């Protein structure tokens, strides 16, 4: 394998966490690995709701932390919740300084939305549902102007090199449809900021490339993975046949939109005191149950928003237009879709993974903030807080920054890419066995199917990264014999009295998988 040495810190990913960390590391030389053109293909750009932060004088970081703890169903790390919510305001002000055009009131205050399980309107937004796209646009512009940051576009990471128990570099390939043989880039430190795992499911709101590869890469290198079983399903993906499914932001329900079924019933009223603004796991299970019963759930924005939806929520309006839906006259059909992975690479308060030389931030990490059910719009906030913390921790352990030459990849021969038929099988297996509602039989069947998919293309690292994460999710879900937050076991509907987080290595998950008896035919 060709090897390139660089004095640059390597950041895998190109979303909010990756960009923010690169800026916080400046002027230290950084190399960003981006599969697409910078700013494209990242979940951050698709985030509609915004960033949760106590910006109103009547609100407080303490109240934000309490809401985070309550939504997380008992497994949120209280220290992390306080740490993150206390830093939130500073990051909103920093993003404003960097050029993010947050919605503002005539007096200069921030316009904020209320989302599910928040006791206060504290989600800072941009043009209704454009927060992710506009924050990304501002940060991309800053990174493009930062001479210490080199971006390799059209390149994806497929593996970590571990030497003497320490991460020493990243293996990368061309990200195009033909793929390429790998190249090893040695680096003094590696930061993984490459997104979550939603695309492992057949119905997802995540960009096409977000399929657990970064978590899988770390797991294959030996990193500990925490809370892998906790996958959040967004209740209101627009059910229109697109892959990925467009999102109908929770802010619509914050504005007063109602969930109804084809019989005209507001089914959430009987299920939770907060009705449509109940925690996401509650609403997602209700949507799933309505779908399974053939009752065709939908979101009705006509009374609360009317024509305002066209200008105040342009992403939703655009998705509806593509599907031939006029939300000013018709209800929007919705379904529960894989949206956010609360689990990920276990990290400490500075973003350090269990493997020396490796840091992780954003959705690929598990910090303890989200517990079993992420509070709405805490995802972008966590990415900002831990991107900065990772940057400071990396800076503290490396020698003084030196100039570094640009990294130039050699010409490479084509190499196997994931078979799309196998990827489709994997996504179907995860939806069927490790979806909104799970049981032992379905999870066991899912794990056996993952093993068969691996065996069908064992020489493809990108596929093995996906199946590693899928194995961890299903194995952790099989081990957790209770229902908690986003993890719902129909065969274990109770919630244990003592909350606990899960920690699992890939070797442990594979051992669980290996113990399952093959299905008889």
Coordinates of C-alpha atoms in Angstrom, one line a residue:
X1 CA 0.0 0.0 0.0
X2 CA 1.4 3.4 -0.9
X3 CA 2.2 5.5 2.1
X4 CA 2.2 9.3 2.5
X5 CA 3.6 11.1 5.6
X6 CA 2.0 14.4 6.7
X7 CA 2.4 16.7 9.6
X8 CA -1.2 17.6 9.2
X9 CA -4.0 16.6 11.6
X10 CA -6.3 14.5 9.5
X11 CA -10.0 15.2 9.9
X12 CA -12.3 12.5 8.4
X13 CA -15.6 14.2 7.3
X14 CA -16.8 17.5 6.0
X15 CA -19.9 18.3 8.1
X16 CA -20.4 20.9 10.8
X17 CA -18.0 19.2 13.3
X18 CA -15.2 18.7 10.8
X19 CA -15.4 22.3 9.5
X20 CA -15.6 23.9 13.0
X21 CA -12.7 21.8 14.3
X22 CA -10.6 22.7 11.3
X23 CA -11.2 26.4 12.0
X24 CA -10.4 26.0 15.7
X25 CA -7.2 24.2 14.9
X26 CA -5.9 27.0 12.7
X27 CA -3.2 27.9 12.1
X28 CA -2.1 24.3 12.7
X29 CA -2.0 22.4 9.3
X30 CA -5.1 20.3 8.8
X31 CA -6.1 17.8 6.1
X32 CA -9.8 17.3 5.6
X33 CA -11.1 14.1 3.9
X34 CA -14.3 14.9 2.0
X35 CA -16.1 12.3 -0.2
X36 CA -18.0 15.0 -2.0
X37 CA -17.4 18.6 -2.8
X38 CA -17.0 20.5 0.5
X39 CA -20.4 21.3 1.9
X40 CA -22.3 18.6 0.0
X41 CA -23.3 15.1 1.2
X42 CA -23.1 15.9 4.9
X43 CA -26.0 15.4 7.3
X44 CA -25.3 18.9 8.8
X45 CA -26.4 20.6 5.6
X46 CA -29.7 18.8 5.8
X47 CA -30.5 19.8 9.4
X48 CA -33.7 21.8 9.3
X49 CA -34.5 22.6 12.9
X50 CA -31.5 24.5 14.1
X51 CA -29.3 24.7 17.1
X52 CA -30.7 24.4 20.6
X53 CA -29.4 27.1 23.0
X54 CA -30.8 29.2 25.8
X55 CA -30.6 32.6 24.2
X56 CA -33.7 34.1 25.7
X57 CA -33.1 35.9 29.0
X58 CA -36.1 34.0 30.4
X59 CA -34.5 30.7 29.6
X60 CA -31.4 29.1 31.1
X61 CA -28.7 26.5 30.5
X62 CA -29.9 24.7 33.6
X63 CA -33.4 24.4 32.1
X64 CA -31.9 23.2 28.8
X65 CA -29.9 20.6 30.7
X66 CA -33.0 19.4 32.6
X67 CA -34.9 18.9 29.3
X68 CA -31.9 17.0 27.9
X69 CA -31.9 14.7 30.9
X70 CA -35.6 14.1 30.8
X71 CA -35.7 13.4 27.1
X72 CA -32.8 10.9 27.4
X73 CA -34.8 8.4 29.4
X74 CA -32.3 7.9 32.2
X75 CA -29.0 7.4 30.4
X76 CA -27.8 11.0 29.8
X77 CA -24.5 11.9 31.5
X78 CA -25.6 14.8 33.7
X79 CA -22.1 16.4 33.7
X80 CA -22.0 16.3 29.9
X81 CA -25.5 17.8 29.7
X82 CA -24.4 20.7 31.9
X83 CA -21.2 21.2 30.1
X84 CA -22.8 21.3 26.6
X85 CA -25.7 23.5 27.5
X86 CA -23.5 26.0 29.3
X87 CA -21.4 26.4 26.2
X88 CA -24.3 26.7 23.8
X89 CA -24.7 30.5 23.8
X90 CA -21.0 31.1 23.1
X91 CA -21.2 28.9 20.0
X92 CA -24.3 30.7 18.6
X93 CA -22.5 34.0 19.0
X94 CA -19.4 32.5 17.4
X95 CA -21.4 31.2 14.4
X96 CA -23.0 34.7 14.1
X97 CA -19.6 36.2 14.0
X98 CA -18.5 33.7 11.3
X99 CA -21.4 34.8 9.1
X100 CA -24.4 32.6 9.8
X101 CA -27.5 34.7 9.1
X102 CA -29.7 33.5 12.0
X103 CA -33.3 34.8 12.0
X104 CA -33.4 38.0 14.1
X105 CA -36.1 40.1 15.7
X106 CA -36.3 43.9 15.1
X107 CA -34.6 44.4 18.4
X108 CA -31.7 42.2 17.4
X109 CA -32.7 39.2 19.5
X110 CA -32.7 35.7 18.0
X111 CA -36.0 34.2 16.6
X112 CA -36.4 30.8 18.2
X113 CA -38.7 27.8 17.7
X114 CA -40.0 25.3 20.2
X115 CA -39.4 21.6 19.4
X116 CA -40.4 18.4 21.0
X117 CA -39.6 17.8 24.7
X118 CA -38.2 21.4 25.1
X119 CA -39.8 23.4 27.9
X120 CA -38.9 26.6 26.1
X121 CA -38.6 28.0 22.6
X122 CA -34.8 27.7 22.3
X123 CA -34.0 26.4 18.8
X124 CA -32.1 29.1 17.0
X125 CA -33.0 28.9 13.3
X126 CA -32.3 30.3 9.8
X127 CA -35.1 31.1 7.3
X128 CA -37.4 28.6 9.1
X129 CA -35.8 25.3 8.0
X130 CA -32.5 26.4 6.5
X131 CA -30.3 26.3 9.6
X132 CA -28.0 23.4 8.6
X133 CA -27.5 24.6 5.1
X134 CA -26.8 28.2 6.1
X135 CA -24.4 27.3 8.9
X136 CA -22.6 25.0 6.6
X137 CA -22.4 27.7 3.9
X138 CA -20.8 30.1 6.4
X139 CA -18.3 27.6 7.7
X140 CA -17.3 26.4 4.2
X141 CA -16.6 29.9 3.2
X142 CA -14.4 30.4 6.2
X143 CA -12.5 27.1 5.6
X144 CA -11.9 28.0 2.0
X145 CA -10.2 31.2 3.2
X146 CA -8.1 29.5 5.8
X147 CA -4.6 28.7 4.4
X148 CA -3.8 26.1 7.0
X149 CA -6.6 23.8 5.9
X150 CA -6.2 21.5 2.9
X151 CA -9.3 19.7 1.6
X152 CA -9.1 16.4 -0.4
X153 CA -12.4 16.2 -2.2
X154 CA -13.7 13.1 -3.8
X155 CA -11.8 10.9 -1.3
X156 CA -13.1 8.7 1.5
X157 CA -11.5 7.0 4.5
X158 CA -11.9 3.3 4.7
X159 CA -9.7 2.3 7.6
X160 CA -7.5 3.4 10.5
X161 CA -3.9 2.2 10.8
X162 CA -3.0 1.2 14.4
X163 CA 0.6 0.7 15.3
X164 CA 1.8 -0.2 18.8
X165 CA -1.7 0.4 20.1
X166 CA -2.0 3.9 18.7
X167 CA -3.8 5.4 15.7
X168 CA -1.0 6.3 13.3
X169 CA -2.9 7.2 10.1
X170 CA -5.9 6.8 7.8
X171 CA -6.4 4.6 4.8
X172 CA -8.2 6.4 2.0
X173 CA -9.5 5.6 -1.5
X174 CA -11.1 7.5 -4.3
X175 CA -14.8 8.0 -3.6
X176 CA -16.1 7.7 -7.1
X177 CA -18.1 4.7 -8.5
X178 CA -15.0 2.9 -9.5
X179 CA -13.2 3.1 -6.2
X180 CA -9.5 2.7 -6.0
X181 CA -6.8 0.8 -4.1
X182 CA -6.0 2.4 -0.7
X183 CA -3.4 4.9 0.3
X184 CA -2.1 5.2 3.9
X185 CA -1.8 8.8 5.1
X186 CA 0.2 8.9 8.3
X187 CA -0.8 11.7 10.7
X188 CA 0.1 12.9 14.2
X189 CA -3.6 12.9 15.2
X190 CA -6.9 11.8 13.6
X191 CA -10.3 13.3 14.2
X192 CA -13.3 11.4 13.0
X193 CA -16.3 13.7 12.2
X194 CA -17.9 11.7 9.4
X195 CA -21.6 11.4 10.5
X196 CA -23.9 8.7 11.7
X197 CA -25.6 5.5 10.6
X198 CA -29.1 6.4 9.3
X199 CA -28.4 5.2 5.8
X200 CA -28.1 1.6 7.1
X201 CA -31.9 1.6 7.1
X202 CA -34.2 1.4 4.1
X203 CA -36.1 4.5 5.1
X204 CA -33.9 7.3 6.3
X205 CA -33.6 11.1 6.2
X206 CA -29.7 10.9 6.0
X207 CA -27.6 11.7 2.9
X208 CA -26.9 8.6 0.8
X209 CA -23.3 8.1 2.0
X210 CA -24.1 8.3 5.7
X211 CA -24.2 4.6 6.4
X212 CA -22.1 4.0 9.6
X213 CA -18.8 3.8 7.8
X214 CA -16.9 6.1 10.3
X215 CA -18.2 4.3 13.4
X216 CA -17.4 0.9 11.7
X217 CA -13.9 2.0 10.8
X218 CA -13.2 2.9 14.4
X219 CA -14.8 -0.3 15.6
X220 CA -12.7 -2.4 13.2
X221 CA -9.6 -0.7 14.6
X222 CA -10.6 -1.8 18.1
X223 CA -12.3 1.3 19.5
X224 CA -15.0 0.9 22.2
X225 CA -18.5 1.8 20.9
X226 CA -21.2 3.1 23.3
X227 CA -25.0 3.0 23.2
X228 CA -25.0 1.5 19.7
X229 CA -28.6 0.3 20.1
X230 CA -30.0 3.8 20.4
X231 CA -31.0 4.9 16.9
X232 CA -33.5 7.8 16.7
X233 CA -36.3 7.5 14.2
X234 CA -37.7 10.9 13.1
X235 CA -41.5 10.8 13.2
X236 CA -42.2 13.0 10.3
X237 CA -40.2 12.0 7.2
X238 CA -42.3 12.9 4.2
X239 CA -43.7 9.6 2.9
X240 CA -43.3 10.2 -0.8
X241 CA -41.1 7.4 -2.2
X242 CA -37.8 9.4 -2.2
X243 CA -34.6 7.9 -1.0
X244 CA -33.5 9.5 1.2
X245 CA -36.9 10.6 2.5
X246 CA -37.3 14.4 2.8
X247 CA -37.8 15.7 6.3
X248 CA -40.8 17.7 7.6
X249 CA -39.0 19.6 10.4
X250 CA -40.3 19.3 14.0
X251 CA -40.6 23.1 14.0
X252 CA -43.8 22.7 12.0
X253 CA -45.3 21.0 15.0
X254 CA -43.9 23.7 17.2
X255 CA -45.9 26.1 15.0
X256 CA -49.0 24.1 15.7
X257 CA -49.2 21.5 13.0
X258 CA -51.2 18.4 13.9
X259 CA -50.7 14.7 13.2
X260 CA -53.8 13.0 11.9
X261 CA -54.6 9.7 10.3
X262 CA -56.8 8.9 7.3
X263 CA -59.8 8.8 9.6
X264 CA -59.1 12.4 10.6
X265 CA -58.2 11.4 14.2
X266 CA -55.5 13.4 16.1
X267 CA -54.1 10.2 17.5
X268 CA -51.3 11.9 19.6
X269 CA -53.9 13.5 22.0
X270 CA -54.6 10.2 23.6
X271 CA -51.0 9.1 23.9
X272 CA -49.1 11.9 25.6
X273 CA -49.9 15.2 27.4
X274 CA -47.7 17.1 25.0
X275 CA -49.4 15.5 22.0
X276 CA -47.5 16.3 18.8
X277 CA -44.6 17.8 20.9
X278 CA -44.0 14.6 22.9
X279 CA -40.5 13.2 22.9
X280 CA -39.4 11.9 19.5
X281 CA -39.4 8.2 20.4
X282 CA -43.1 8.5 21.6
X283 CA -44.2 10.2 18.4
X284 CA -42.1 7.9 16.1
X285 CA -43.7 4.8 17.7
X286 CA -47.2 6.3 17.3
X287 CA -46.5 7.1 13.6
X288 CA -45.1 3.6 13.1
X289 CA -48.2 2.0 14.7
X290 CA -50.5 4.1 12.5
X291 CA -48.6 3.0 9.4
X292 CA -48.6 -0.7 10.4
X293 CA -52.4 -0.4 10.9
X294 CA -52.9 1.0 7.4
X295 CA -54.1 4.3 8.8
X296 CA -51.8 6.5 6.7
X297 CA -50.5 9.2 9.2
X298 CA -50.1 12.7 7.9
X299 CA -49.1 16.2 9.1
X300 CA -51.6 19.0 8.7
X301 CA -50.1 22.5 8.5
X302 CA -53.0 24.1 6.7
X303 CA -54.7 25.8 9.7
X304 CA -51.6 26.9 11.6
X305 CA -49.4 28.0 8.7
X306 CA -51.4 28.1 5.5
X307 CA -49.5 29.9 2.7
X308 CA -46.7 30.8 5.2
X309 CA -45.2 27.3 4.8
X310 CA -44.1 28.2 1.3
X311 CA -41.9 31.1 2.4
X312 CA -41.1 30.2 6.1
X313 CA -40.2 26.5 5.5
X314 CA -38.8 26.4 1.9
X315 CA -37.1 23.0 2.3
X316 CA -40.4 21.3 3.3
X317 CA -42.3 23.2 0.6
X318 CA -39.8 22.2 -2.0
X319 CA -40.0 18.5 -1.0
X320 CA -43.8 18.7 -1.2
X321 CA -43.6 20.3 -4.6
X322 CA -41.4 17.5 -5.9
X323 CA -43.9 14.9 -4.7
X324 CA -46.9 16.7 -6.1
X325 CA -48.2 17.8 -2.7
X326 CA -49.7 21.2 -2.0
X327 CA -49.3 21.6 1.8
X328 CA -51.6 24.7 1.7
X329 CA -54.4 22.5 0.5
X330 CA -53.5 18.9 1.5
X331 CA -52.0 17.0 4.4
X332 CA -48.4 15.8 4.2
X333 CA -48.1 12.0 4.4
X334 CA -45.4 11.1 6.9
X335 CA -43.5 8.0 8.2
X336 CA -40.9 7.2 10.9
X337 CA -37.4 7.1 9.3
X338 CA -33.9 6.5 10.7
X339 CA -32.6 9.9 11.5
X340 CA -29.9 10.1 14.1
X341 CA -27.6 7.6 15.9
X342 CA -27.3 8.5 19.6
X343 CA -24.6 5.7 19.9
X344 CA -21.2 5.9 18.4
X345 CA -17.5 5.8 19.3
X346 CA -17.2 6.2 23.1
X347 CA -15.3 9.4 24.0
X348 CA -14.4 11.4 27.1
X349 CA -15.1 15.1 27.8
X350 CA -12.4 16.1 25.3
X351 CA -13.5 13.8 22.5
X352 CA -10.8 11.2 23.0
X353 CA -11.6 7.7 22.0
X354 CA -10.4 4.6 23.7
X355 CA -7.6 4.3 21.1
X356 CA -4.7 6.7 21.7
X357 CA -4.3 9.2 18.8
X358 CA -8.0 9.2 17.9
X359 CA -10.6 11.8 18.6
X360 CA -14.3 11.8 17.5
X361 CA -17.0 14.5 17.4
X362 CA -20.5 14.9 16.0
X363 CA -22.9 12.0 15.3
X364 CA -20.1 9.4 15.0
X365 CA -19.3 9.9 18.7
X366 CA -21.1 8.9 21.9
X367 CA -20.5 11.6 24.5
X368 CA -23.3 10.7 26.9
X369 CA -25.3 13.8 26.0
X370 CA -28.2 12.1 24.2
X371 CA -28.8 9.1 26.3
X372 CA -31.5 6.8 24.9
X373 CA -33.4 9.6 23.0
X374 CA -31.8 12.8 21.7
X375 CA -33.5 16.1 22.6
X376 CA -34.4 17.9 19.4
X377 CA -31.7 20.1 17.9
X378 CA -29.1 19.0 20.4
X379 CA -27.2 17.3 17.6
X380 CA -25.7 20.4 15.9
X381 CA -25.0 21.8 19.4
X382 CA -23.0 18.7 20.4
X383 CA -21.0 18.8 17.2
X384 CA -20.0 22.4 17.8
X385 CA -19.1 21.9 21.5
X386 CA -17.0 18.7 20.9
X387 CA -15.4 20.0 17.7
X388 CA -13.9 22.8 19.7
X389 CA -13.0 20.5 22.6
X390 CA -11.3 18.0 20.3
X391 CA -9.3 20.8 18.6
X392 CA -8.1 22.1 22.0
X393 CA -7.2 18.6 23.2
X394 CA -5.3 17.8 20.0
X395 CA -3.5 21.1 20.2
X396 CA -2.5 20.4 23.8
X397 CA -0.7 17.1 23.0
X398 CA 1.1 17.9 19.8
X399 CA 4.3 19.8 19.5
X400 CA 4.3 23.4 18.2
X401 CA 2.7 23.6 14.7
X402 CA 5.0 23.5 11.7
X403 CA 4.3 24.2 8.1
X404 CA 3.2 21.1 6.2
X405 CA 3.4 20.3 2.5
X406 CA 0.2 19.7 0.6
X407 CA -0.8 16.0 0.3
X408 CA -1.0 14.7 -3.2
X409 CA -2.5 11.3 -3.8
X410 CA -0.8 9.1 -6.4
X411 CA -2.7 7.5 -9.4
X412 CA -4.4 4.4 -8.1
X413 CA -5.9 1.3 -9.7
X414 CA -9.6 0.6 -9.4
X415 CA -10.7 -1.6 -6.5
X416 CA -13.9 -3.2 -5.3
X417 CA -16.7 -0.9 -4.1
X418 CA -19.8 -2.1 -2.1
X419 CA -22.1 -4.2 -4.2
X420 CA -25.4 -2.1 -4.4
X421 CA -27.4 -5.3 -4.1
X422 CA -25.7 -6.2 -0.9
X423 CA -26.1 -2.7 0.5
X424 CA -29.9 -2.8 -0.3
X425 CA -30.1 -6.2 1.5
X426 CA -28.3 -4.7 4.5
X427 CA -30.7 -1.8 4.6
X428 CA -33.8 -4.0 4.4
X429 CA -32.4 -6.3 7.1
X430 CA -31.8 -3.4 9.5
X431 CA -35.3 -2.0 8.9
X432 CA -37.0 -5.4 9.4
X433 CA -35.0 -6.5 12.4
X434 CA -33.5 -3.5 14.2
X435 CA -36.1 -0.8 13.4
X436 CA -38.6 1.2 15.4
X437 CA -39.9 -1.9 17.2
X438 CA -37.6 -4.9 17.9
X439 CA -37.6 -8.4 19.4
X440 CA -35.1 -11.2 19.9
X441 CA -36.3 -13.2 16.8
X442 CA -36.0 -10.2 14.5
X443 CA -32.6 -9.1 15.8
X444 CA -31.2 -12.6 15.6
X445 CA -32.4 -12.9 12.0
X446 CA -30.9 -9.5 11.2
X447 CA -27.5 -10.5 12.6
X448 CA -27.5 -13.7 10.5
X449 CA -28.3 -11.7 7.4
X450 CA -25.5 -9.3 8.1
X451 CA -23.1 -12.2 8.4
X452 CA -24.2 -13.5 5.0
X453 CA -23.8 -10.1 3.4
X454 CA -20.2 -9.8 4.8
X455 CA -19.4 -13.3 3.5
X456 CA -20.6 -12.3 0.0
X457 CA -18.0 -9.5 -0.4
X458 CA -15.3 -10.0 2.3
X459 CA -12.7 -8.0 0.4
X460 CA -14.5 -4.6 0.5
X461 CA -13.5 -2.4 3.4
X462 CA -16.3 0.1 2.8
X463 CA -18.9 -2.6 3.1
X464 CA -17.2 -4.1 6.1
X465 CA -17.4 -0.7 7.8
X466 CA -21.2 -0.7 7.2
X467 CA -21.7 -4.2 8.4
X468 CA -19.5 -3.6 11.5
X469 CA -21.8 -0.8 12.6
X470 CA -24.9 -2.8 11.7
X471 CA -23.6 -5.7 13.8
X472 CA -22.9 -3.4 16.8
X473 CA -26.4 -1.9 16.6
X474 CA -28.2 -5.2 16.4
X475 CA -26.0 -7.0 18.9
X476 CA -26.4 -4.2 21.5
X477 CA -30.1 -4.2 20.9
X478 CA -30.3 -7.9 21.5
X479 CA -28.3 -7.5 24.7
X480 CA -30.6 -4.8 26.1
X481 CA -33.6 -6.7 27.4
X482 CA -35.7 -3.7 28.2
X483 CA -37.4 -0.8 26.4
X484 CA -35.8 2.6 26.9
X485 CA -36.1 5.8 24.8
X486 CA -35.7 5.0 21.1
X487 CA -34.9 1.3 21.8
X488 CA -38.3 -0.5 21.9
X489 CA -38.4 -4.3 22.5
X490 CA -41.9 -5.8 22.0
X491 CA -40.7 -8.8 23.9
X492 CA -39.3 -6.7 26.8
X493 CA -41.7 -3.7 27.0
X494 CA -40.7 -2.8 30.6
X495 CA -38.0 -0.3 31.6
X496 CA -35.4 -1.5 34.0
X497 CA -35.2 0.3 37.4
X498 CA -31.5 0.9 37.0
X499 CA -30.4 2.9 33.9
X500 CA -27.2 1.9 32.2
X501 CA -25.2 2.8 29.1
X502 CA -23.9 0.0 26.9
X503 CA -20.2 -0.4 25.8
X504 CA -19.2 -2.9 23.2
X505 CA -16.3 -3.7 21.0
X506 CA -16.7 -5.2 17.6
X507 CA -15.0 -8.4 18.7
X508 CA -17.6 -8.8 21.4
X509 CA -20.5 -8.0 19.0
X510 CA -19.1 -10.6 16.5
X511 CA -19.0 -13.2 19.3
X512 CA -22.6 -12.5 20.1
X513 CA -23.4 -13.0 16.4
X514 CA -21.4 -16.1 16.1
X515 CA -23.3 -17.8 19.0
X516 CA -26.6 -17.5 17.0
X517 CA -27.6 -20.8 15.5
X518 CA -28.0 -20.8 11.7
X519 CA -31.6 -20.8 10.5
X520 CA -32.8 -24.2 9.4
X521 CA -34.5 -24.5 6.0

